[in-house]
Short mmCIF file of N, CA and C in Angstrom, two decimals:
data_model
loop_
_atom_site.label_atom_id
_atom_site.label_comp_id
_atom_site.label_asym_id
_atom_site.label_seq_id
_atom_site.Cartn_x
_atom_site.Cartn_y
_atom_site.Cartn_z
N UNK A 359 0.84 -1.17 0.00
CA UNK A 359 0.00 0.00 0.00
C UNK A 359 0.89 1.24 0.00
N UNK A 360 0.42 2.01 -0.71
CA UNK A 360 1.30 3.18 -0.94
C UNK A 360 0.51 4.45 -0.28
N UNK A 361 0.86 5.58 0.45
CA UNK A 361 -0.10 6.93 0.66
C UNK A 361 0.79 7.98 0.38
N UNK A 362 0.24 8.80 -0.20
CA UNK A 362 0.45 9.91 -0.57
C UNK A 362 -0.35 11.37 -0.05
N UNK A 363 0.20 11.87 0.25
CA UNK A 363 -0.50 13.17 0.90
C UNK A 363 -0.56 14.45 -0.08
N UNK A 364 -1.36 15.41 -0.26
CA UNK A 364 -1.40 16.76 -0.18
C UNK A 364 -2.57 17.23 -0.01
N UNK A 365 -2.40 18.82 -0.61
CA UNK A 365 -3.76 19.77 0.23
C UNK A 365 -5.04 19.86 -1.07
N UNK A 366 -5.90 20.05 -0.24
CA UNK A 366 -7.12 20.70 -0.89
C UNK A 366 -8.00 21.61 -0.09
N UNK A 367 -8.10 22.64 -0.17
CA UNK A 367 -8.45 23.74 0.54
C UNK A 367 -7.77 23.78 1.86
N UNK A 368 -8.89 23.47 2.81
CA UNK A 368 -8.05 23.63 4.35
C UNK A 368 -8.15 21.73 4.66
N UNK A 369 -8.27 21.13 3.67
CA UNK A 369 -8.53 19.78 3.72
C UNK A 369 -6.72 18.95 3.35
N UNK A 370 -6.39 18.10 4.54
CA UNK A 370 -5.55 17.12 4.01
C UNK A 370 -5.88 16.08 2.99
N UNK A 371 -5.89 15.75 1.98
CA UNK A 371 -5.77 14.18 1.38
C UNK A 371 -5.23 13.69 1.28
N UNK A 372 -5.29 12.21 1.63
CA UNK A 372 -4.38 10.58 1.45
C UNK A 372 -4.90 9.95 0.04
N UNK A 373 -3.91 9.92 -0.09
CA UNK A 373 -4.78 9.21 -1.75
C UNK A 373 -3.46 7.65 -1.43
N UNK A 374 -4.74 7.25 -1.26
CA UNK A 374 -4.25 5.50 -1.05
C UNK A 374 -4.01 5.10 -1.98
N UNK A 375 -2.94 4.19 -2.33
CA UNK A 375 -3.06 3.03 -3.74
C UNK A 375 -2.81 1.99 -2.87
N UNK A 376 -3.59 0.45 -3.63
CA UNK A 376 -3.10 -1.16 -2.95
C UNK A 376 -4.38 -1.46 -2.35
N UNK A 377 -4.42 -2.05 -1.84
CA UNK A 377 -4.49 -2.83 -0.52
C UNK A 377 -4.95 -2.56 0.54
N UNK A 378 -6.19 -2.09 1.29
CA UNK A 378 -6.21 -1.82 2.80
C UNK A 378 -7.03 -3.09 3.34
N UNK A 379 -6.04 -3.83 3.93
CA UNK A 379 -6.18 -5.34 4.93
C UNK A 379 -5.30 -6.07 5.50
N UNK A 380 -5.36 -6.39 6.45
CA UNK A 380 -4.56 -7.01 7.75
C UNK A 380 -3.51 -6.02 8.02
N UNK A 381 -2.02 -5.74 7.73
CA UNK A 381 -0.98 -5.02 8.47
C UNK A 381 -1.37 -3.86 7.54
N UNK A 382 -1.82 -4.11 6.10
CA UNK A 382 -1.70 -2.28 5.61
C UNK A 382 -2.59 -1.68 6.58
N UNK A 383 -3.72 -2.06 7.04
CA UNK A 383 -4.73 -1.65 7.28
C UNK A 383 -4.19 -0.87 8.79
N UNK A 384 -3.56 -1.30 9.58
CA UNK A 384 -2.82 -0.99 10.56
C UNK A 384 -1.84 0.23 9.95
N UNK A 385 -1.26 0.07 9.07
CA UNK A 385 -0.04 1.09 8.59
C UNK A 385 -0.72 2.61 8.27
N UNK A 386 -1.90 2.41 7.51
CA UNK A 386 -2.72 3.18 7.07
C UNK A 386 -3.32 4.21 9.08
N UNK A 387 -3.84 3.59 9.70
CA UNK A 387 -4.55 3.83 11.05
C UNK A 387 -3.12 4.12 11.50
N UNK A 388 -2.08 3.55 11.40
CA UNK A 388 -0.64 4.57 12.49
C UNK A 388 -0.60 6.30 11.46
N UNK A 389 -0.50 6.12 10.02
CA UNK A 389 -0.47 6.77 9.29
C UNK A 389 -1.69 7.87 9.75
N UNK A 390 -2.92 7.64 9.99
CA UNK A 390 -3.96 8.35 10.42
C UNK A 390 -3.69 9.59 11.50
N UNK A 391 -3.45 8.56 12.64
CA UNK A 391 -2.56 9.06 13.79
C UNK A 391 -1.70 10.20 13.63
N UNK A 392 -0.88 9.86 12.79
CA UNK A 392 0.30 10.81 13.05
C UNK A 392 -0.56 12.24 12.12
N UNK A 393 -1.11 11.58 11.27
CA UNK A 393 -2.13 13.39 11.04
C UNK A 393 -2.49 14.28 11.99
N UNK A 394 -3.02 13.48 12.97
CA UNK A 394 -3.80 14.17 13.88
C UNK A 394 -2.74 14.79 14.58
N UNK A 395 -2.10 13.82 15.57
CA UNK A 395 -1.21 14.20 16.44
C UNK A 395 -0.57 15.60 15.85
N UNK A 396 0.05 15.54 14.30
CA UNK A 396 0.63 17.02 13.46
C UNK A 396 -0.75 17.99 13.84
N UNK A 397 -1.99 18.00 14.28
CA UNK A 397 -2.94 19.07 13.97
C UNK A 397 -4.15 18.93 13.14
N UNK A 398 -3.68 17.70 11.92
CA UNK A 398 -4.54 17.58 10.51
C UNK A 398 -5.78 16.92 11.41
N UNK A 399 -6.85 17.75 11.44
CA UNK A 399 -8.32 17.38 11.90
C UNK A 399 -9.03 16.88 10.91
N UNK A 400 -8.67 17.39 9.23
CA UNK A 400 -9.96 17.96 8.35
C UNK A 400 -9.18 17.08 7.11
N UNK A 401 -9.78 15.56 7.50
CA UNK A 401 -9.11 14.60 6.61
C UNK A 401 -9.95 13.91 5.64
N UNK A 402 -9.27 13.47 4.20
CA UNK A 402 -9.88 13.23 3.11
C UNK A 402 -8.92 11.80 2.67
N UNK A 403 -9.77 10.89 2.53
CA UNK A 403 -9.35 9.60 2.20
C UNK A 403 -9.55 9.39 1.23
N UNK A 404 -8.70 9.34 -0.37
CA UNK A 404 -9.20 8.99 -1.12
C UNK A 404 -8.48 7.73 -1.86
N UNK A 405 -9.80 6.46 -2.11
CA UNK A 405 -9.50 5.57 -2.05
C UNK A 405 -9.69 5.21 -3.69
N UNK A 406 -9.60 6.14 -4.68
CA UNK A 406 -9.61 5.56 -5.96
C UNK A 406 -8.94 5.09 -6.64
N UNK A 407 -7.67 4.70 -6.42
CA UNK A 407 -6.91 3.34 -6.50
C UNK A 407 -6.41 2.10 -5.43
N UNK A 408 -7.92 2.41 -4.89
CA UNK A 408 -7.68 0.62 -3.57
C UNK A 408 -8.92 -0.03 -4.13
N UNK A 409 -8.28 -0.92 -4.74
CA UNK A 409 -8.83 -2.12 -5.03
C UNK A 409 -9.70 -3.37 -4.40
N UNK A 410 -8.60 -3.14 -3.24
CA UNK A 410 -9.79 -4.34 -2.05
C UNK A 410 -9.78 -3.35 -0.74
N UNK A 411 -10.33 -4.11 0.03
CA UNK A 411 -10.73 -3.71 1.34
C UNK A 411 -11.05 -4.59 2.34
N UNK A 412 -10.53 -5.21 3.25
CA UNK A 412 -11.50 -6.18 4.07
C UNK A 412 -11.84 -5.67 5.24
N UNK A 413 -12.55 -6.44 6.13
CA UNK A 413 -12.96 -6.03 7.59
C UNK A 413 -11.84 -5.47 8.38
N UNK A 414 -11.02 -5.63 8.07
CA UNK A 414 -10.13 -4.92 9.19
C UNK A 414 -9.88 -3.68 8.37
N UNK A 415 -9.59 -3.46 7.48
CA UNK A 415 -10.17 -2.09 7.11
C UNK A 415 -11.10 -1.17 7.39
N UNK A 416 -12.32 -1.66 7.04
CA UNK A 416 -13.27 -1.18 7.30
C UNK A 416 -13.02 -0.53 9.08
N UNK A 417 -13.10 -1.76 9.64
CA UNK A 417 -13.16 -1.47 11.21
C UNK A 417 -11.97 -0.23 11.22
N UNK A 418 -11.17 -0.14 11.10
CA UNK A 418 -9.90 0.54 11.33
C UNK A 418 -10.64 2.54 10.44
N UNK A 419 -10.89 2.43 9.85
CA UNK A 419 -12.20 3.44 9.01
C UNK A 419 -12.82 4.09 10.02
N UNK A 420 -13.50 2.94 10.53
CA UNK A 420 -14.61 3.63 11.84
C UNK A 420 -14.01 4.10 13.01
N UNK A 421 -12.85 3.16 13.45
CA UNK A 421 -12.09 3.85 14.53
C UNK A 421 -11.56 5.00 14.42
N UNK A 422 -11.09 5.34 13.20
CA UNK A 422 -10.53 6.36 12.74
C UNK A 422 -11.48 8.03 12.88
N UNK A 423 -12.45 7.19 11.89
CA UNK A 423 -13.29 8.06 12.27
C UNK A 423 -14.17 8.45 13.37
N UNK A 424 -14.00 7.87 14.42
CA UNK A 424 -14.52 7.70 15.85
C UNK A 424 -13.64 8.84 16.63
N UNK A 425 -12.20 8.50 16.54
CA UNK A 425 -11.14 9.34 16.91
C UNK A 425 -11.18 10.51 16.06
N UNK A 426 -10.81 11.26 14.90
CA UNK A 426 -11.17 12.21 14.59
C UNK A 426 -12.28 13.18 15.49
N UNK A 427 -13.04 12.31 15.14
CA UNK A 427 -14.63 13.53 15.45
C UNK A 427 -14.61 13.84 17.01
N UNK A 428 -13.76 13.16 17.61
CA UNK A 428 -13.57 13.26 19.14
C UNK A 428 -12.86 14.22 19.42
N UNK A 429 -12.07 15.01 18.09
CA UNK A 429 -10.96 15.95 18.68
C UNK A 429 -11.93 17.11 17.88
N UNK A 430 -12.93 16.88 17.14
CA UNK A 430 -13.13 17.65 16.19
C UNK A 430 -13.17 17.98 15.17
N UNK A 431 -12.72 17.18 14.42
CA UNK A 431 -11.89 16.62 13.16
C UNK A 431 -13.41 16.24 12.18
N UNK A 432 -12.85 15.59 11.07
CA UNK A 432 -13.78 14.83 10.09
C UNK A 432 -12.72 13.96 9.76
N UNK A 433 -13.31 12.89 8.99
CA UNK A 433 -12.90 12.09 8.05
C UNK A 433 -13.54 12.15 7.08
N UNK A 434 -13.46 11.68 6.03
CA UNK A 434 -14.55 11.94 5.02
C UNK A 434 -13.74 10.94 3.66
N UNK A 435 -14.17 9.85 2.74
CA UNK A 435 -13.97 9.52 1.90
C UNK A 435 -14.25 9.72 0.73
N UNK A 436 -13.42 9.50 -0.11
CA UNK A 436 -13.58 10.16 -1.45
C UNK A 436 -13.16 8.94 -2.82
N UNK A 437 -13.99 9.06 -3.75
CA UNK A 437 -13.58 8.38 -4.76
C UNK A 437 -13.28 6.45 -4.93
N UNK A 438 -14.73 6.18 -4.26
CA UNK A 438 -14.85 4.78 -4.23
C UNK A 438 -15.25 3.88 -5.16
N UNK A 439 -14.70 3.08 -5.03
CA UNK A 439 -14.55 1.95 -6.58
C UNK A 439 -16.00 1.13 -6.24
N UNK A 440 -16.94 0.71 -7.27
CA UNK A 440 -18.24 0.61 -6.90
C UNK A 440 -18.50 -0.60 -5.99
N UNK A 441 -17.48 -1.89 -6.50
CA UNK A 441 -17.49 -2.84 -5.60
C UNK A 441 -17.21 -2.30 -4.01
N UNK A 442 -17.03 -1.26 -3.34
CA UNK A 442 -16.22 -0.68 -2.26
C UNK A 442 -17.39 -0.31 -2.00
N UNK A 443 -17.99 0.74 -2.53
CA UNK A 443 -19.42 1.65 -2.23
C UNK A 443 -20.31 0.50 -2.40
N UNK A 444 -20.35 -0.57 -2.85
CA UNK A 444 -21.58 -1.43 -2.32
C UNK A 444 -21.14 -2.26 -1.33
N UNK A 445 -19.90 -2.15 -1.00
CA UNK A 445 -19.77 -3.53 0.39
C UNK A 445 -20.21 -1.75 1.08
N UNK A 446 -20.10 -1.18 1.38
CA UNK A 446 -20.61 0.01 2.57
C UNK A 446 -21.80 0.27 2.29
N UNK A 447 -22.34 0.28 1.00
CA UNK A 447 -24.01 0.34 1.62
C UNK A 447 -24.55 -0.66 2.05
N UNK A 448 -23.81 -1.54 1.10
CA UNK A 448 -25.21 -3.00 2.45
C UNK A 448 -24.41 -3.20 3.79
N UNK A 449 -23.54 -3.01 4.29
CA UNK A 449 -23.43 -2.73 5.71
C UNK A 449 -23.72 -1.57 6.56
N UNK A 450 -24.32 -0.70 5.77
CA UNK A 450 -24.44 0.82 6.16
C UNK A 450 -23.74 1.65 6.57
N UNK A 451 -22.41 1.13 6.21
CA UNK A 451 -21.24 1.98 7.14
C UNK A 451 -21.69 3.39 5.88
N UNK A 452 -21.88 3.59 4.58
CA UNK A 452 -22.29 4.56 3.80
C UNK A 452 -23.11 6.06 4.35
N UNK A 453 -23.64 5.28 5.65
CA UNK A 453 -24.26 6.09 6.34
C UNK A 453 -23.27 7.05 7.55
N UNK A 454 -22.75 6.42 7.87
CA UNK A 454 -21.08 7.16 8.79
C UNK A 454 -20.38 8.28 8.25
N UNK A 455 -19.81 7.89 6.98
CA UNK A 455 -18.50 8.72 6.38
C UNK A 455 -19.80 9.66 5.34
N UNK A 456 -18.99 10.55 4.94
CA UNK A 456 -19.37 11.91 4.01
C UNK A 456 -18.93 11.12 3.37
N UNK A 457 -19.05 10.85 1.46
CA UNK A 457 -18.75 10.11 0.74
C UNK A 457 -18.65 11.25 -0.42
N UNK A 458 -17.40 11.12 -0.80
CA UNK A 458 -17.67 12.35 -2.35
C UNK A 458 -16.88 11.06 -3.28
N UNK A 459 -17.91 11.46 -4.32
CA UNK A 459 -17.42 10.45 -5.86
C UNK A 459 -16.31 11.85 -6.65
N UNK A 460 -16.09 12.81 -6.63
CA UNK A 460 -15.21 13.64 -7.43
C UNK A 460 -14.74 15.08 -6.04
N UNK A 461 -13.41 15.15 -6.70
CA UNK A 461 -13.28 16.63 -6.06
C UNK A 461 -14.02 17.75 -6.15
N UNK A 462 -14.89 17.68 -7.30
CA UNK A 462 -15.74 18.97 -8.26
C UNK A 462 -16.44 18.81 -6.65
N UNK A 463 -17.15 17.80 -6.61
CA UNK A 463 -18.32 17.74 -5.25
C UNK A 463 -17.66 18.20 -3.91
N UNK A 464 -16.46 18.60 -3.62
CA UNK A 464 -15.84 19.24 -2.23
C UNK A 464 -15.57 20.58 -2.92
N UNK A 465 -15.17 20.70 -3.69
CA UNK A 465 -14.65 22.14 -4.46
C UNK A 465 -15.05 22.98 -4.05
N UNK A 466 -16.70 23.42 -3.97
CA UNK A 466 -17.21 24.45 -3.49
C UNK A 466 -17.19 24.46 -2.00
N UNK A 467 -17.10 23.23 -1.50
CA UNK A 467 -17.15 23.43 0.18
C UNK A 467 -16.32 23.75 0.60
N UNK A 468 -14.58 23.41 0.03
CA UNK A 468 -13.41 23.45 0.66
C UNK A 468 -12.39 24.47 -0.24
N UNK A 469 -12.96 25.21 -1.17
CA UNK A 469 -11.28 26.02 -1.67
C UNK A 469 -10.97 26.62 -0.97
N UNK A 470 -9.53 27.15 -0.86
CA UNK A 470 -9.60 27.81 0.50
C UNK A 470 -9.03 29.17 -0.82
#
């Protein structure tokens, strides 16, 4: 799994490539961490080159986003591959995260 960071408005993004399951999925959630701990509250996951995903992903998602919103923060995902956006709607996690399919759809909320 690869992450890559930069900005969009007052918004951080991770633009994931690979893999998020078993140790990435962990690497990704230390990776989370150290956002915060730097300050980064106002985080953007974008997952349009992750291919799979399993439960420990997922779970690691919600924790994430559990922790965020506790300091104040968001999480928010972006750019999900459809097999991805249907394992989260029929579990409803779809209902948790802010979900944007394009940047155009944050654009107006976040230029800074």
């Amino acid at each position: 799994m690869e992450i890559k960071t930069r900005r969009f408005g007052t918004s951080l993004v991770l633009d994931v490539a690979g893999q998020v399951k078993g140790g990435d999925a962990g690497d990704l959630r230390t990776f989370l961490r150290q956002c915060q701990d730097q300050g980064e509250l106002d985080l953007i996951v974008n997952l349009q080159d992750v291919g799979f995903i399993d439960s420990s992903g997922v779970g690691m998602l919600i924790h994430c986003l559990q922790e965020i919103r506790g300091r104040g923060g968001d999480l928010r995902l972006m750019k999900l591959s459809e097999d991805i956006h249907d394992l989260f709607e029929m579990v409803a996690i779809d209902r948790l995260f802010t979900i944007f399919q394009s940047e155009e759809e944050i654009g107006p909320l976040k230029k800074a």
